[in-house]
Amino acid sequence: MGYRALLEADSETVQDLVLSASRRLAEAMTLYLDGKYHTAIYIAGLSAEMYLKTSCYFVGGAIPATPTDTLFQQLRPKRYKPPFPEKFESGHNLWFWYEELLHRRKRRGHRGVPRLLRQVIAAICTNWYIGMRYRPGMAVERDAERFLSQVEWLAANHVHLRS
Amino acid sequence: MPVRTRLEKSGVPAEGKLRADLVSELQNPKKRGEPDIIIERPHPSTIHLYVIWKKWGNLEQMVRSRVILDAFAEVHGEKKASDVTIAMGLTPVEADRLGIK
């Protein structure tokens, strides 16, 4: 069996994203320490995306074993008109997930998010986009160091975003 | 094809039995053997559960996860169970591939 078939043998679940977010961030740190700054930023950005997505899913009532496919599909533009202007962009626009998280938390009567969240998302979005994987990369150590610290904040505060 | 008059029993134990075994293990953990239950706390309000167990056999991950979460909730209560963000059931081979020890 090929590796892809092995991965796809089971549906992707919310808990897969939780564990992957943590692992990608640790791997980004390894890349950073190895001087691979552009790739470290790219991988850490994926981690940030997963922390935001899982926060939305948990606030929406998901449990660890909930398959992500349905949760994701129902947010696609053809099925969902969000009460904010941010575009879905194939699920890679972190501003979309930020606004959706605020919207869900408000609708369900959860307390507000940590004040720094908006600033952290702004910093992440200023430095990361999904298409950066097609660029050879010219990041320097300081870029990666700052970026990783923002995603680490997101990881440390995941509990405050999802509950 | 032969026509049978009786179903063959599946090798996978029923969910209820698995859950009962897990509840028993959570209440009175054995010093060795399976199920091997790992309760990780990356944050005071976050719980990651991994259960390494040959008995999972071919059960789907979603079913395994539900069994683990139900057993945990039965022992520790629903409120504590809401802190669980990972409830993975893995066979020893799967745990090895996933790097869970």
Short mmCIF file of C-alpha atoms in Angstrom, two decimals:
data_model
loop_
_atom_site.label_atom_id
_atom_site.label_comp_id
_atom_site.label_asym_id
_atom_site.label_seq_id
_atom_site.Cartn_x
_atom_site.Cartn_y
_atom_site.Cartn_z
CA MET A 1 0.00 0.00 0.00
CA GLY A 2 1.31 3.46 -0.90
CA TYR A 3 1.76 6.10 1.78
CA ARG A 4 -1.13 8.19 0.46
CA ALA A 5 -3.46 5.19 0.58
CA LEU A 6 -2.32 4.50 4.13
CA LEU A 7 -3.10 8.08 5.19
CA GLU A 8 -6.45 8.10 3.41
CA ALA A 9 -7.56 4.74 4.78
CA ASP A 10 -9.25 6.64 7.61
CA SER A 11 -11.18 9.89 7.32
CA GLU A 12 -9.35 13.02 8.46
CA THR A 13 -10.69 14.02 11.87
CA VAL A 14 -10.44 17.08 14.08
CA GLN A 15 -7.96 15.31 16.36
CA ASP A 16 -5.72 14.61 13.35
CA LEU A 17 -5.49 18.37 12.85
CA VAL A 18 -4.79 18.98 16.55
CA LEU A 19 -1.90 16.53 16.58
CA SER A 20 -0.64 17.69 13.17
CA ALA A 21 -0.66 21.34 14.24
CA SER A 22 1.60 20.53 17.15
CA ARG A 23 3.88 18.31 15.08
CA ARG A 24 4.23 20.79 12.19
CA LEU A 25 5.17 23.52 14.65
CA ALA A 26 7.85 21.31 16.21
CA GLU A 27 9.13 20.45 12.73
CA ALA A 28 9.17 24.14 11.80
CA MET A 29 11.36 24.75 14.82
CA THR A 30 13.76 22.02 13.64
CA LEU A 31 13.90 23.65 10.20
CA TYR A 32 14.54 27.03 11.80
CA LEU A 33 17.42 25.63 13.85
CA ASP A 34 18.78 24.10 10.63
CA GLY A 35 18.73 27.49 8.89
CA LYS A 36 15.81 26.64 6.58
CA TYR A 37 13.97 29.86 7.38
CA HIS A 38 11.55 30.07 4.44
CA THR A 39 10.35 26.49 4.89
CA ALA A 40 10.15 26.97 8.65
CA ILE A 41 7.76 29.88 8.09
CA TYR A 42 5.73 27.94 5.55
CA ILE A 43 5.30 24.88 7.78
CA ALA A 44 4.59 26.96 10.90
CA GLY A 45 1.91 28.84 8.92
CA LEU A 46 0.17 25.55 8.19
CA SER A 47 0.26 24.88 11.91
CA ALA A 48 -1.38 28.26 12.58
CA GLU A 49 -4.08 27.43 10.05
CA MET A 50 -4.81 24.15 11.84
CA TYR A 51 -4.96 25.80 15.27
CA LEU A 52 -7.54 28.28 13.97
CA LYS A 53 -9.56 25.66 12.11
CA THR A 54 -9.74 23.30 15.09
CA SER A 55 -10.73 26.18 17.35
CA CYS A 56 -13.64 26.92 15.00
CA TYR A 57 -14.63 23.28 14.80
CA PHE A 58 -14.58 22.73 18.58
CA VAL A 59 -16.56 25.92 19.22
CA GLY A 60 -19.00 24.65 16.59
CA GLY A 61 -19.59 21.51 18.66
CA ALA A 62 -17.14 19.06 17.10
CA ILE A 63 -15.52 16.29 19.14
CA PRO A 64 -12.02 14.87 18.49
CA ALA A 65 -13.34 12.14 16.18
CA THR A 66 -15.55 14.37 14.03
CA PRO A 67 -14.54 14.06 10.37
CA THR A 68 -13.31 17.41 9.05
CA ASP A 69 -14.65 16.93 5.54
CA THR A 70 -18.23 17.94 6.33
CA LEU A 71 -17.16 20.73 8.67
CA PHE A 72 -14.92 22.15 5.95
CA GLN A 73 -17.32 21.70 3.04
CA GLN A 74 -20.13 23.54 4.80
CA LEU A 75 -17.97 26.68 4.92
CA ARG A 76 -17.34 26.74 1.17
CA PRO A 77 -18.66 29.85 -0.60
CA LYS A 78 -21.46 28.01 -2.44
CA ARG A 79 -22.93 26.78 0.84
CA TYR A 80 -22.11 29.55 3.30
CA LYS A 81 -22.49 33.30 3.22
CA PRO A 82 -20.44 34.54 6.19
CA PRO A 83 -21.43 37.73 8.03
CA PHE A 84 -17.96 39.20 7.32
CA PRO A 85 -16.17 40.15 4.09
CA GLU A 86 -13.11 37.84 4.29
CA LYS A 87 -12.94 35.28 1.49
CA PHE A 88 -12.64 31.54 2.07
CA GLU A 89 -9.71 31.17 -0.39
CA SER A 90 -9.81 27.36 -0.40
CA GLY A 91 -9.64 27.42 3.38
CA HIS A 92 -6.20 29.02 3.59
CA ASN A 93 -7.17 32.59 4.49
CA LEU A 94 -6.38 32.91 8.18
CA TRP A 95 -8.49 36.11 8.42
CA PHE A 96 -11.50 34.07 7.35
CA TRP A 97 -10.90 31.57 10.18
CA TYR A 98 -10.30 34.38 12.66
CA GLU A 99 -13.58 36.10 11.79
CA GLU A 100 -15.45 32.80 11.71
CA LEU A 101 -14.08 31.98 15.16
CA LEU A 102 -15.22 35.33 16.57
CA HIS A 103 -18.62 34.87 14.93
CA ARG A 104 -19.09 31.34 16.33
CA ARG A 105 -17.95 32.28 19.82
CA LYS A 106 -20.34 35.22 19.90
CA ARG A 107 -23.25 33.18 18.56
CA ARG A 108 -22.69 30.46 21.17
CA GLY A 109 -22.22 32.88 24.03
CA HIS A 110 -18.55 32.11 24.67
CA ARG A 111 -16.34 34.71 26.33
CA GLY A 112 -14.14 36.92 24.15
CA VAL A 113 -10.78 35.83 22.77
CA PRO A 114 -7.43 37.04 24.17
CA ARG A 115 -6.75 40.65 23.16
CA LEU A 116 -3.52 39.77 21.40
CA LEU A 117 -5.19 37.39 18.95
CA ARG A 118 -5.96 40.00 16.29
CA GLN A 119 -2.40 41.31 16.44
CA VAL A 120 -0.97 37.79 16.17
CA ILE A 121 -3.15 36.91 13.17
CA ALA A 122 -2.18 40.19 11.50
CA ALA A 123 1.51 39.38 12.01
CA ILE A 124 1.06 35.86 10.67
CA CYS A 125 -0.89 37.03 7.61
CA THR A 126 1.71 39.68 6.86
CA ASN A 127 4.34 36.98 6.54
CA TRP A 128 2.58 33.83 5.37
CA TYR A 129 0.40 32.74 2.46
CA ILE A 130 -0.25 29.30 1.06
CA GLY A 131 1.37 30.10 -2.29
CA MET A 132 4.76 30.76 -0.71
CA ARG A 133 5.65 27.11 -1.23
CA TYR A 134 6.26 27.93 -4.90
CA ARG A 135 8.86 30.58 -4.01
CA PRO A 136 12.52 29.63 -3.53
CA GLY A 137 12.67 31.65 -0.33
CA MET A 138 14.70 34.60 0.92
CA ALA A 139 13.76 34.71 4.60
CA VAL A 140 16.39 35.55 7.15
CA GLU A 141 16.74 34.22 10.68
CA ARG A 142 14.91 37.17 12.25
CA ASP A 143 11.88 36.67 9.96
CA ALA A 144 11.53 33.04 10.99
CA GLU A 145 12.22 33.71 14.66
CA ARG A 146 9.46 36.33 14.86
CA PHE A 147 7.04 34.24 12.87
CA LEU A 148 7.53 31.12 14.95
CA SER A 149 7.01 33.05 18.16
CA GLN A 150 3.61 34.23 16.84
CA VAL A 151 2.53 30.69 16.01
CA GLU A 152 3.79 29.47 19.39
CA TRP A 153 1.52 32.05 21.00
CA LEU A 154 -1.39 30.63 19.01
CA ALA A 155 -0.52 27.10 20.14
CA ALA A 156 -0.24 28.14 23.78
CA ASN A 157 -3.59 29.93 23.60
CA HIS A 158 -5.46 27.27 21.62
CA VAL A 159 -7.32 26.32 24.79
CA HIS A 160 -8.70 29.87 25.13
CA LEU A 161 -9.82 29.91 21.51
CA ARG A 162 -11.54 26.55 21.41
CA SER A 163 -13.37 26.57 24.75
CA MET B 1 -21.25 -19.63 -3.33
CA PRO B 2 -22.53 -21.63 -0.37
CA VAL B 3 -25.67 -20.51 1.40
CA ARG B 4 -25.12 -20.16 5.14
CA THR B 5 -27.76 -20.15 7.80
CA ARG B 6 -25.72 -18.45 10.49
CA LEU B 7 -23.46 -15.39 10.72
CA GLU B 8 -19.80 -15.81 11.58
CA LYS B 9 -18.73 -13.83 14.60
CA SER B 10 -16.43 -10.91 13.94
CA GLY B 11 -13.01 -10.98 15.58
CA VAL B 12 -13.52 -7.42 16.83
CA PRO B 13 -15.15 -7.20 20.27
CA ALA B 14 -18.33 -5.19 20.58
CA GLU B 15 -17.98 -1.50 21.43
CA GLY B 16 -19.66 -2.01 24.80
CA LYS B 17 -17.11 -4.62 25.85
CA LEU B 18 -14.19 -2.43 24.75
CA ARG B 19 -15.60 0.52 26.65
CA ALA B 20 -16.15 -1.58 29.77
CA ASP B 21 -12.57 -2.86 29.61
CA LEU B 22 -11.28 0.70 29.24
CA VAL B 23 -13.38 1.94 32.15
CA SER B 24 -11.99 -0.88 34.28
CA GLU B 25 -8.42 -0.03 33.23
CA LEU B 26 -8.92 3.69 33.94
CA GLN B 27 -10.29 2.89 37.39
CA ASN B 28 -7.74 0.19 38.25
CA PRO B 29 -4.71 0.49 35.99
CA LYS B 30 -2.62 -2.64 35.56
CA LYS B 31 1.13 -2.33 35.94
CA ARG B 32 1.78 -3.78 32.48
CA GLY B 33 0.07 -5.09 29.39
CA GLU B 34 -2.75 -3.67 27.30
CA PRO B 35 -4.63 -1.47 26.93
CA ASP B 36 -1.74 0.93 27.25
CA ILE B 37 -3.37 4.27 28.14
CA ILE B 38 -1.42 7.49 27.77
CA ILE B 39 -2.98 10.60 29.31
CA GLU B 40 -1.02 13.64 28.20
CA ARG B 41 -1.69 17.14 29.54
CA PRO B 42 -0.06 19.74 27.31
CA HIS B 43 -2.03 22.40 29.22
CA PRO B 44 -4.00 22.23 32.51
CA SER B 45 -7.25 22.41 30.50
CA THR B 46 -6.23 20.16 27.62
CA ILE B 47 -6.12 16.37 27.64
CA HIS B 48 -4.70 14.11 24.93
CA LEU B 49 -5.63 10.44 25.22
CA TYR B 50 -3.91 7.63 23.36
CA VAL B 51 -4.92 4.02 23.85
CA ILE B 52 -2.59 1.42 22.38
CA TRP B 53 -4.40 -1.87 22.11
CA LYS B 54 -4.32 -4.88 19.82
CA LYS B 55 -8.06 -5.29 20.32
CA TRP B 56 -8.85 -2.28 18.15
CA GLY B 57 -8.31 -4.57 15.18
CA ASN B 58 -10.08 -3.19 12.13
CA LEU B 59 -12.40 -0.83 13.97
CA GLU B 60 -12.57 2.60 12.35
CA GLN B 61 -10.67 5.40 14.06
CA MET B 62 -13.90 7.31 14.65
CA VAL B 63 -15.42 4.38 16.53
CA ARG B 64 -12.26 3.85 18.59
CA SER B 65 -12.22 7.51 19.49
CA ARG B 66 -15.85 7.46 20.57
CA VAL B 67 -15.22 4.39 22.76
CA ILE B 68 -12.25 6.11 24.44
CA LEU B 69 -14.11 9.36 25.00
CA ASP B 70 -17.17 7.56 26.40
CA ALA B 71 -15.02 5.51 28.80
CA PHE B 72 -13.13 8.60 29.92
CA ALA B 73 -16.38 10.52 30.48
CA GLU B 74 -17.80 7.63 32.49
CA VAL B 75 -14.81 7.65 34.84
CA HIS B 76 -13.94 11.35 34.99
CA GLY B 77 -17.24 13.05 34.06
CA GLU B 78 -18.49 14.97 31.02
CA LYS B 79 -16.91 18.26 32.06
CA LYS B 80 -13.42 16.76 32.19
CA ALA B 81 -14.11 14.93 28.93
CA SER B 82 -14.75 18.26 27.23
CA ASP B 83 -11.05 19.05 27.77
CA VAL B 84 -10.09 16.11 25.54
CA THR B 85 -8.91 17.26 22.11
CA ILE B 86 -7.28 13.99 21.07
CA ALA B 87 -8.73 10.53 21.79
CA MET B 88 -6.86 8.14 19.53
CA GLY B 89 -7.10 4.38 19.57
CA LEU B 90 -4.10 2.74 17.97
CA THR B 91 -2.88 -0.80 17.48
CA PRO B 92 0.77 -1.28 18.50
CA VAL B 93 1.80 -1.23 14.82
CA GLU B 94 -0.11 2.02 14.18
CA ALA B 95 1.28 3.62 17.35
CA ASP B 96 4.78 2.73 16.24
CA ARG B 97 4.25 4.29 12.80
CA LEU B 98 2.75 7.40 14.37
CA GLY B 99 5.64 7.70 16.80
CA ILE B 100 3.44 7.30 19.89
CA LYS B 101 5.19 5.38 22.66
#
